[in-house]
Coordinates of C-alpha atoms and ligand atoms in Angstrom, one line a residue:
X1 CA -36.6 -27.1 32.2
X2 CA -34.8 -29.0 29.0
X3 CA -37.1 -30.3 26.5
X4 CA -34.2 -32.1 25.2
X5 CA -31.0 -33.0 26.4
X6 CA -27.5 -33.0 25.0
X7 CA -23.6 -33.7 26.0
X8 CA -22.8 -30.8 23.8
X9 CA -24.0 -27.8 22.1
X10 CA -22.8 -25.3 19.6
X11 CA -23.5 -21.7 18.9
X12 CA -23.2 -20.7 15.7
X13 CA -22.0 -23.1 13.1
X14 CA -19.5 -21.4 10.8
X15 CA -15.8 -22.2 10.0
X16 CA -15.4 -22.8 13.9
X17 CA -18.7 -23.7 15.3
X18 CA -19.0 -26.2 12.4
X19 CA -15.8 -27.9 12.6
X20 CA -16.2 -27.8 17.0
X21 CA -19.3 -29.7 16.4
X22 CA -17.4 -32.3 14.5
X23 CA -14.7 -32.5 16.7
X24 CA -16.9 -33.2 19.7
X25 CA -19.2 -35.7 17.4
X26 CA -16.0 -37.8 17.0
X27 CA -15.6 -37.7 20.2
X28 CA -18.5 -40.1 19.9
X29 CA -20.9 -37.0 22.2
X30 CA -24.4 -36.2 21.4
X31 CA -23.9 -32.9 19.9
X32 CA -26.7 -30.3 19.2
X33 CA -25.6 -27.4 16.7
X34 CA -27.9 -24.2 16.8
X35 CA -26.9 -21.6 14.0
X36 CA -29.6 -18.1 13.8
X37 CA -29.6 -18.3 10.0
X38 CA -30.1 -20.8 7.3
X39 CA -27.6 -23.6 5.7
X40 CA -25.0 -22.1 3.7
X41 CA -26.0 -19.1 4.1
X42 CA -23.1 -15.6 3.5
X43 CA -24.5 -13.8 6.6
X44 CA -21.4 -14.4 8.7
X45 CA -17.6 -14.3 7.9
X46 CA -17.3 -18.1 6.4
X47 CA -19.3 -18.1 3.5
X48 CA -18.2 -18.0 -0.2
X49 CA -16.2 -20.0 -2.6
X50 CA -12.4 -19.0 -1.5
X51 CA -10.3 -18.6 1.8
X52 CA -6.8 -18.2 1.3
X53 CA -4.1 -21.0 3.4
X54 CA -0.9 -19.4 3.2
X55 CA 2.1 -21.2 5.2
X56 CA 5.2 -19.1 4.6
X57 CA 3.2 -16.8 7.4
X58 CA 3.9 -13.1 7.3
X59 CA 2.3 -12.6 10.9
X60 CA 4.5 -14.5 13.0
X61 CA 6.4 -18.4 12.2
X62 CA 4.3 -19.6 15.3
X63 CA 1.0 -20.3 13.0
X64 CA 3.1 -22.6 10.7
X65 CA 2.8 -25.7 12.6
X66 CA -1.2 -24.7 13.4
X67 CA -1.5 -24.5 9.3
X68 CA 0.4 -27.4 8.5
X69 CA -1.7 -29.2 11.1
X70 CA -4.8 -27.6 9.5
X71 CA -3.3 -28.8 6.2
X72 CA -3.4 -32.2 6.9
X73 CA -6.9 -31.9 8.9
X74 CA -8.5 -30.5 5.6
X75 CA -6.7 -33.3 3.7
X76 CA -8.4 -35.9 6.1
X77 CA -12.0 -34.1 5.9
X78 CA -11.4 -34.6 2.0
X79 CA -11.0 -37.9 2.6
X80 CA -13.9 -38.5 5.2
X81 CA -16.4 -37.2 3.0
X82 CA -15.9 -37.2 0.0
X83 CA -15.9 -33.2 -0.7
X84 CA -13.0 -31.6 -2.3
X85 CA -12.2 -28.9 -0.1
X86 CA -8.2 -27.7 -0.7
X87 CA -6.3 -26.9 -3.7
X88 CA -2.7 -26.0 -3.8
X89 CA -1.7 -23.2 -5.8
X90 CA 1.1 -21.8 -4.6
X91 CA 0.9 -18.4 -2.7
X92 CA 2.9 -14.6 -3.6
X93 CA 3.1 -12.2 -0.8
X94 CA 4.9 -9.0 -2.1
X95 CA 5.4 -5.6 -0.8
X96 CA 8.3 -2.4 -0.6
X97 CA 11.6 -4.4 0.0
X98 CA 12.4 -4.9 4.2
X99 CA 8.1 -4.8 4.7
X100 CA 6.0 -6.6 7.1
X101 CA 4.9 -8.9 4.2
X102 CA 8.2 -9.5 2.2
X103 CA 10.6 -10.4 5.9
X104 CA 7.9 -11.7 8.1
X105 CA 7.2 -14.5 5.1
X106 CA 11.0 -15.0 4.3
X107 CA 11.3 -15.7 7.9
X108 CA 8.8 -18.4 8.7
X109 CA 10.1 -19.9 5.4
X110 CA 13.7 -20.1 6.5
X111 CA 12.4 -21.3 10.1
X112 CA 10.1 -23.9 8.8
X113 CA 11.4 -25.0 5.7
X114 CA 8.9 -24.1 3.5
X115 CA 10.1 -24.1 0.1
X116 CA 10.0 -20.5 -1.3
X117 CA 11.7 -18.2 -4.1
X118 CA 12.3 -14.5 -3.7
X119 CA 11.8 -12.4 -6.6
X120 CA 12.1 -8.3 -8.1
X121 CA 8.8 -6.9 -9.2
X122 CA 10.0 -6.9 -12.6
X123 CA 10.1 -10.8 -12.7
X124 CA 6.5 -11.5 -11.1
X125 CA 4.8 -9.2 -13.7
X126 CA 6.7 -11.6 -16.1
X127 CA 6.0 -14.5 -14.7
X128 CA 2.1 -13.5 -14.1
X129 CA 1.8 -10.7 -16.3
X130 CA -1.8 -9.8 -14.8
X131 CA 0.5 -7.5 -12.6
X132 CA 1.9 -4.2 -13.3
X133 CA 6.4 -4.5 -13.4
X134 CA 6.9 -2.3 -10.6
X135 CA 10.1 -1.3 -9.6
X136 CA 10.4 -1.5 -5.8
X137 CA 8.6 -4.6 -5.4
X138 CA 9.9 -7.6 -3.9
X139 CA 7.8 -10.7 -4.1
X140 CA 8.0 -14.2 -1.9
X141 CA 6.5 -16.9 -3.8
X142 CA 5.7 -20.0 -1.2
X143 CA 5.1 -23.0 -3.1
X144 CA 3.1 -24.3 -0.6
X145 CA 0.1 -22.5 -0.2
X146 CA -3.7 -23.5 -1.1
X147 CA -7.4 -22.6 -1.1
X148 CA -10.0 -23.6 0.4
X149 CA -13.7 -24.3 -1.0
X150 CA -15.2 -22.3 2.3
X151 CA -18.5 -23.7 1.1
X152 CA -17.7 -26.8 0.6
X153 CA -15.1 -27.0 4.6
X154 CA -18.5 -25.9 6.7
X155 CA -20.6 -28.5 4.9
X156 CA -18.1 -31.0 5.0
X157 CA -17.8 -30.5 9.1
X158 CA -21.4 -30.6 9.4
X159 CA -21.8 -34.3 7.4
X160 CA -19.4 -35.4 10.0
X161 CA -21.3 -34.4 13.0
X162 CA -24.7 -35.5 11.2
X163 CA -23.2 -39.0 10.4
X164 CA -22.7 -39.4 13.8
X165 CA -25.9 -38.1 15.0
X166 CA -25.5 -34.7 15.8
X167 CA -28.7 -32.6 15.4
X168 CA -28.2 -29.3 13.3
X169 CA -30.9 -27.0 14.0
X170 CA -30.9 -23.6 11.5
X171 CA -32.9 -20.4 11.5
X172 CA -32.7 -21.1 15.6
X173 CA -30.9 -17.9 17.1
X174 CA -30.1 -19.0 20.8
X175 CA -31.0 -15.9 22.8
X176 CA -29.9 -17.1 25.8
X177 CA -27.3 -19.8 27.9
X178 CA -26.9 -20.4 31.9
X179 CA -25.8 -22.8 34.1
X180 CA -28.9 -25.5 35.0
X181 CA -29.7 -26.1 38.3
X182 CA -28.5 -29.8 38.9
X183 CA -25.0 -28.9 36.4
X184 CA -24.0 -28.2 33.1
X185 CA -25.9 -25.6 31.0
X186 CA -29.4 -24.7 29.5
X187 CA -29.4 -23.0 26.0
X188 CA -32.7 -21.2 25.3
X189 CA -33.7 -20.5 21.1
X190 CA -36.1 -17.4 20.0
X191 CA -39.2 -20.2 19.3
X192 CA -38.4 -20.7 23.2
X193 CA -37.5 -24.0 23.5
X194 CA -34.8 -24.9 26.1
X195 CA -31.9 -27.5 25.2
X196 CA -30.0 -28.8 28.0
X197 CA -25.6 -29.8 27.6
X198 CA -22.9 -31.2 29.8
X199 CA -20.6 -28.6 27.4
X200 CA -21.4 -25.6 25.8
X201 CA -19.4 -24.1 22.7
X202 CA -19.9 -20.6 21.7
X203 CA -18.6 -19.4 18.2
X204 CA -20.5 -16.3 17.7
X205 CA -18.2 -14.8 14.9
X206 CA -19.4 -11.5 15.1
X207 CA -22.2 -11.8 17.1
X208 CA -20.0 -12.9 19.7
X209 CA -19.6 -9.5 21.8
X210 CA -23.5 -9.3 22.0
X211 CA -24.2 -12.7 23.1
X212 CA -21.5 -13.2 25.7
X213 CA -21.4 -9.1 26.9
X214 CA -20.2 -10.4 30.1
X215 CA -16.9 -12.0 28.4
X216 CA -16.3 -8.1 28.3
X217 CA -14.3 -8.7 25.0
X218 CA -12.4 -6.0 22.9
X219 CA -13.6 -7.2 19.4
X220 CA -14.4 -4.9 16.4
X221 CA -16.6 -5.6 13.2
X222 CA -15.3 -4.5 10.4
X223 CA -17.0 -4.0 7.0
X224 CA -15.1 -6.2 4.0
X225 CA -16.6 -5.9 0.6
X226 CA -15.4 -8.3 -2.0
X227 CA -15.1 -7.9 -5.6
X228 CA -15.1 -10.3 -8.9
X229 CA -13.5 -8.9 -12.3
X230 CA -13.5 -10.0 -15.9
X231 CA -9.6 -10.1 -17.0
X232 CA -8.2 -8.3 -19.7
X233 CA -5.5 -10.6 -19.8
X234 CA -5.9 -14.4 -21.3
X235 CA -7.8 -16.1 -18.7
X236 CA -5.8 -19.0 -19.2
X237 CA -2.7 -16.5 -17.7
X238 CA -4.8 -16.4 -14.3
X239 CA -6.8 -19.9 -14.0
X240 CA -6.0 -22.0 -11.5
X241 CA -3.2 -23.7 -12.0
X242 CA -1.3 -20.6 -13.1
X243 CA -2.0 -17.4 -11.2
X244 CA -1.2 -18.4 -6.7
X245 CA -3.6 -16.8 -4.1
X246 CA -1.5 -13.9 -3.5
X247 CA -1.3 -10.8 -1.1
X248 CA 0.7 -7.8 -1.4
X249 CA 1.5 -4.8 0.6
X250 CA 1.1 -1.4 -1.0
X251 CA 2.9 1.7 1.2
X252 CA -0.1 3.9 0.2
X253 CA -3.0 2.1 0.9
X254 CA -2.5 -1.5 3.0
X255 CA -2.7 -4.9 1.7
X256 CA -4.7 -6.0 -1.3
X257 CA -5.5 -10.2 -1.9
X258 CA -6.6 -12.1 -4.2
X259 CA -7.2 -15.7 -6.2
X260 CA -6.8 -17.4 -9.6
X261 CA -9.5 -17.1 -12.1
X262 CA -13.0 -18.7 -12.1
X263 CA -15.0 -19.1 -14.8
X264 CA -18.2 -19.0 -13.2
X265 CA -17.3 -15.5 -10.8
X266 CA -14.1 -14.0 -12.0
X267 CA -11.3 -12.8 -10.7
X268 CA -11.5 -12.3 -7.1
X269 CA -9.7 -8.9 -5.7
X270 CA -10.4 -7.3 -2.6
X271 CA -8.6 -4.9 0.3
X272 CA -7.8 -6.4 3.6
X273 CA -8.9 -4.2 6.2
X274 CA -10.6 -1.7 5.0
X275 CA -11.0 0.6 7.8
X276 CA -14.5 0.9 8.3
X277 CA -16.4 -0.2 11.6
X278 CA -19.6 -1.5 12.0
X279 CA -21.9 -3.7 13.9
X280 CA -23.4 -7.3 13.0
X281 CA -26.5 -6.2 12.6
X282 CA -26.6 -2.7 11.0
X283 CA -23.9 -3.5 8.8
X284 CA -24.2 -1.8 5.0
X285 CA -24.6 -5.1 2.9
X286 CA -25.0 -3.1 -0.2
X287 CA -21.6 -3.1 -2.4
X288 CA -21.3 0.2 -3.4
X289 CA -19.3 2.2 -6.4
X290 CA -17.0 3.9 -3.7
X291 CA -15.8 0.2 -2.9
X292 CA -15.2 -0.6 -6.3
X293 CA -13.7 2.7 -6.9
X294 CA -11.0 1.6 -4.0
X295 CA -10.8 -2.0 -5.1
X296 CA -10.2 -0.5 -8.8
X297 CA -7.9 2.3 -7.8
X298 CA -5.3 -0.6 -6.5
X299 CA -5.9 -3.2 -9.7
X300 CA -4.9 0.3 -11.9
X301 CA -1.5 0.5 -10.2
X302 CA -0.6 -2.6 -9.2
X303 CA -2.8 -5.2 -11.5
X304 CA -3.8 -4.0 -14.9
X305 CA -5.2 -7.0 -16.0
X306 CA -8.1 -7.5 -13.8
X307 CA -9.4 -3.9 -15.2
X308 CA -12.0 -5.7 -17.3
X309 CA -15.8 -5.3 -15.5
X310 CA -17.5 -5.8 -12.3
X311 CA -18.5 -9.4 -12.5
X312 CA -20.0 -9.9 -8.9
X313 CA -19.5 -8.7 -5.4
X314 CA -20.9 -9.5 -2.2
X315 CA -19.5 -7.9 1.7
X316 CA -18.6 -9.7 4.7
X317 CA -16.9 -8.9 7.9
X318 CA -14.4 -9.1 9.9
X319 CA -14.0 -9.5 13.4
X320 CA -10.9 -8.1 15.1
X321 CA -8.9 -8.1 18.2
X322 CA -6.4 -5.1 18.8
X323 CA -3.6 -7.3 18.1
X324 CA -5.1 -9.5 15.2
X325 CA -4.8 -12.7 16.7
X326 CA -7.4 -15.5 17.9
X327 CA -9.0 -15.3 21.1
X328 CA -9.9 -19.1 21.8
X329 CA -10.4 -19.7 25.5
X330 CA -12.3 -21.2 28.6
X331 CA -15.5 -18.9 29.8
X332 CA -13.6 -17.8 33.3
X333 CA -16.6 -18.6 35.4
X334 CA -18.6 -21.5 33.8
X335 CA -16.3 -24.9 33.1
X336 CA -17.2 -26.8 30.6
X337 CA -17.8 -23.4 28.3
X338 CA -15.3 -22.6 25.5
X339 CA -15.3 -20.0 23.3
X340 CA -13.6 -18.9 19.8
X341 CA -13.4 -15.7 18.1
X342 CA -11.0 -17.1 15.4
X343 CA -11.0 -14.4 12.2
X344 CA -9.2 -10.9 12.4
X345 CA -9.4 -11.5 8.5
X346 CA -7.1 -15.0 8.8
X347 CA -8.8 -17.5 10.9
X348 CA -10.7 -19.5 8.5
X349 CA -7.6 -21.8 7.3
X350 CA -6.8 -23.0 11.4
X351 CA -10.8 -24.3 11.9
X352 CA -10.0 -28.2 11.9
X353 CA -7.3 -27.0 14.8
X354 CA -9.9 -24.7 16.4
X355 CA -12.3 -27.1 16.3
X356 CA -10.4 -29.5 18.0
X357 CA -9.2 -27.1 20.6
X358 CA -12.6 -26.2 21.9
X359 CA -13.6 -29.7 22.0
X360 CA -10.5 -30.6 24.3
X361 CA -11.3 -27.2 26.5
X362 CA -14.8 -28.5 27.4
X363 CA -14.3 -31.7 27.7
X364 CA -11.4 -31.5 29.4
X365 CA -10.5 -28.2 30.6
X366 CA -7.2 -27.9 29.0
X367 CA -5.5 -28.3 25.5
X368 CA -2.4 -29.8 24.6
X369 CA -1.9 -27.4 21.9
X370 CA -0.2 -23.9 22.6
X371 CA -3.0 -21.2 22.8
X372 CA -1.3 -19.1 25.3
X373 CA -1.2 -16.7 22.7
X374 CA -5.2 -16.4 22.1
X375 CA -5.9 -16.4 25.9
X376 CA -8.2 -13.5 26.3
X377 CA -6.4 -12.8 29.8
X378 CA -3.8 -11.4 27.4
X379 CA -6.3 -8.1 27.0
X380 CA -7.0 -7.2 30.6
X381 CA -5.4 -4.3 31.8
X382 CA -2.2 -4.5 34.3
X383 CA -3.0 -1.6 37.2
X384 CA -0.4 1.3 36.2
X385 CA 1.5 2.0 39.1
X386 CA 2.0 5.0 41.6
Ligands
LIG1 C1 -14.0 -11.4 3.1 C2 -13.2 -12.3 4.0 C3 -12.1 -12.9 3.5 C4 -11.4 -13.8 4.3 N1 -10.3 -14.4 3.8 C5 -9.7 -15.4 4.6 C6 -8.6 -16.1 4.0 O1 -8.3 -16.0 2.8 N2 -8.1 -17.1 4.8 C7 -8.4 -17.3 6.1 O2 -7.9 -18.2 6.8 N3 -9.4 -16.6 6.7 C8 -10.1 -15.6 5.9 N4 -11.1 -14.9 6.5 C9 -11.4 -15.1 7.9 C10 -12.4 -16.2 8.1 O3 -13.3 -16.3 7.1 C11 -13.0 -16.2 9.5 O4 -11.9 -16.3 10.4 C12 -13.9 -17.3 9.8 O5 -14.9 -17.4 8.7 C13 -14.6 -17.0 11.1 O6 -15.5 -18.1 11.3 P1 -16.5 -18.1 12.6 O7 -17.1 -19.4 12.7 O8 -15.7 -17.6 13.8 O9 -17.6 -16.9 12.4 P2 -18.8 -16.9 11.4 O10 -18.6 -17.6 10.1 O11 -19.4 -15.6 11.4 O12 -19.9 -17.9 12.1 C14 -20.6 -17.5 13.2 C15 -21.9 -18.1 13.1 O13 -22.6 -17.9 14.4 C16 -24.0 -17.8 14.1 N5 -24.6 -17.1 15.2 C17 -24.3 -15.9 15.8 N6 -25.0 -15.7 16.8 C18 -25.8 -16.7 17.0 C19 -26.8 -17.0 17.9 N7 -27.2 -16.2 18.9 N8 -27.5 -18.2 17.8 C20 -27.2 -19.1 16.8 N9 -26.2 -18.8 15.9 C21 -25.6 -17.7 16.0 C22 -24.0 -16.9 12.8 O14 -25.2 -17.1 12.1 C23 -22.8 -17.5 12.0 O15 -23.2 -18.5 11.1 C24 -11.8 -14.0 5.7 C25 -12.9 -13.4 6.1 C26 -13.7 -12.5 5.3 C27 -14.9 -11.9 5.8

């Protein structure tokens, strides 16, 4: 039996659990928020100072009216709370001419009108001369892009559901949900104390396999260390306000990312994707010099001046679908459960959407936003025929 009962509660309360339990809390529901580790804590995929909101989107055009809706949403957190969460700086996504990176951007430029500027290698390493001038580099620079104090997003998110009276409970790691015996749902914690909901929200990250098995998701972990360096260029050539979050496609090795200059951690380079597999709870947490060595191996071709030293470093993960997009969806067979495995490396910008989303599938079963693309029926298997 519930010791305590809810209208809502949500598992796990990073980027998307935290802004789902502020979207329900508007909603003016009693929310309860469980997440398994402490406040502000790096053990998931959100945490950290920087996450990237690009609009000229190299993926696909379809997530430039979720970012610009996300855009706005951050905006409105800002002003809600207080916290300054987004900064524009302008975003450069470069690659080999005709690549993934350089067409798919022009082309949710030209389709959303997104103000943009294609350039030759040559001029990007003189316009930011922290890269190297190479030759057959072509780089689209999309005026429009920002970052986002992660930090600072998941707190703001949580001051809205507390100021409306949700209860956050951390270092409580739910270890079990089910449907109650007179309706809605029963969510048990490891001290053993049982919570009772009309609606349940589940956002896992990438726990999410292991606490909803039954979802029979195709989800991978992947390992993503993260590196700060010490410029050998003028730091004033990379600050914010000079240097763009920027990504850029390399033939030999995958995309590298990055972010302007701090002061107080550096210059923020890392790899996106780097290959390796791995499981939410054995995962290597130790950065190690072989990362660096990769990390370093890129900033020597493609970025000379971040070659100064190793200023800090920390590793995170990533949790994948096989086709890099969301899964956000309805559990099939309990209503009034919604679920979002929001990251593949790029889900952190859409939370306020997310958010939203889940709190319109439980409360009312459906979304007026287009998800159709992050059903999860999208990864069942059609019978081969014959
Ligand atoms: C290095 C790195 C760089 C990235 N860069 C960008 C970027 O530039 N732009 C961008 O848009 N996105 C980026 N992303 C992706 C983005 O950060 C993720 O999409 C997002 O953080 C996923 O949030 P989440 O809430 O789904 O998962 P998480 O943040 O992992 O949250 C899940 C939470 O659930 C909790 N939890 C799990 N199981 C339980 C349980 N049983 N009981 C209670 N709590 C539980 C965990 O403690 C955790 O806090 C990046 C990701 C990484 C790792």
């Amino acid at each position: 039996m519930p010791t305590e009962t809810f209208d809502a509660i949500v598992i796990g309360l990073g980027a998307h659990g935290s802004a789902a339990a502020a979207a329900l809390a508007r909603r003016e529901l009693r929310v309860l928020g469980l997440d398994r580790f402490a406040r502000g804590q790096t053990m998931g995929s959100s945490g950290g100072h920087s996450r990237m909101i690009r609009l000229a989107y190299f993926e696909d055009p379809a997530y430039v009216p979720l970012v610009r809706e996300s855009w706005s949403a951050w905006r409105g957190l800002e002003d809600e709370t207080g916290l300054p969460i987004l900064t524009q700086t302008g975003g450069i996504y470069a690659g080999p001419a005709g690549s993934e990176i350089v067409d798919g951007s022009v082309r949710s430029a030209r389709a959303h009108g997104i103000r943009h500027e294609v350039v030759d290698g040559r001029e990007l390493a003189r316009r930011w001369p922290v890269f190297a001038p190479v030759d057959d580099l072509v780089a689209v620079v999309d005026e429009e892009a920002g970052m986002i104090d992660a930090d600072a997003a998941i707190a703001a998110h949580l001051v809205v559901a507390e100021r409306a009276g949700s209860v956050l409970r951390f270092g409580a790691r739910a270890v079990d949900w089910r449907p109650a015996a007179g309706g809605g749902f029963e969510v048990e914690t490891d001290d053993g104390s049982v919570a009772g909901s009309s609606y349940l929200v589940i956002a896992a990250g990438p726990w999410m396999s292991s606490f909803v098995p039954d979802l029979g998701l195709p989800l991978a972990i992947e390992r993503e260390p993260v590196a700060w360096f010490e410029p050998v260029v003028d730091p004033s050539s990379v600050a914010l306000g000079r240097l763009p979050v920027w990504v850029m496609g390399t033939p030999e090795d995958g995309f590298f990312y990055g972010f302007p200059f701090d002061a107080e951690h550096g210059l923020k380079v890392s790899h996106h994707h780097w290959g390796v597999l791995t499981d939410a709870e054995t995962i290597d947490r130790e950065f190690r010099p072989a990362d660096e060595a990769r990390i370093r191996a890129f900033i020597r071709r493609r970025m000379p001046g971040a070659d100064g030293s190793l200023r800090t470093s920390t590793v995170c993960m990533y949790t994948n679908t096989p086709d890099l997009r969301f899964v956000i969806d309805r559990h099939p067979a309990a209503a009034g459960v919604a679920y979002a495995s929001a990251c593949s490396g790029h889900g952190f910008k859409f939370a306020p959407v997310v958010g939203e989303v889940l709190a319109d599938l439980v409360v009312g079963g459906s979304t007026a936003r287009s998800i159709d693309a992050f059903r999860a029926d999208r990864f069942r298997q059609e019978p081969v025929a014959g």
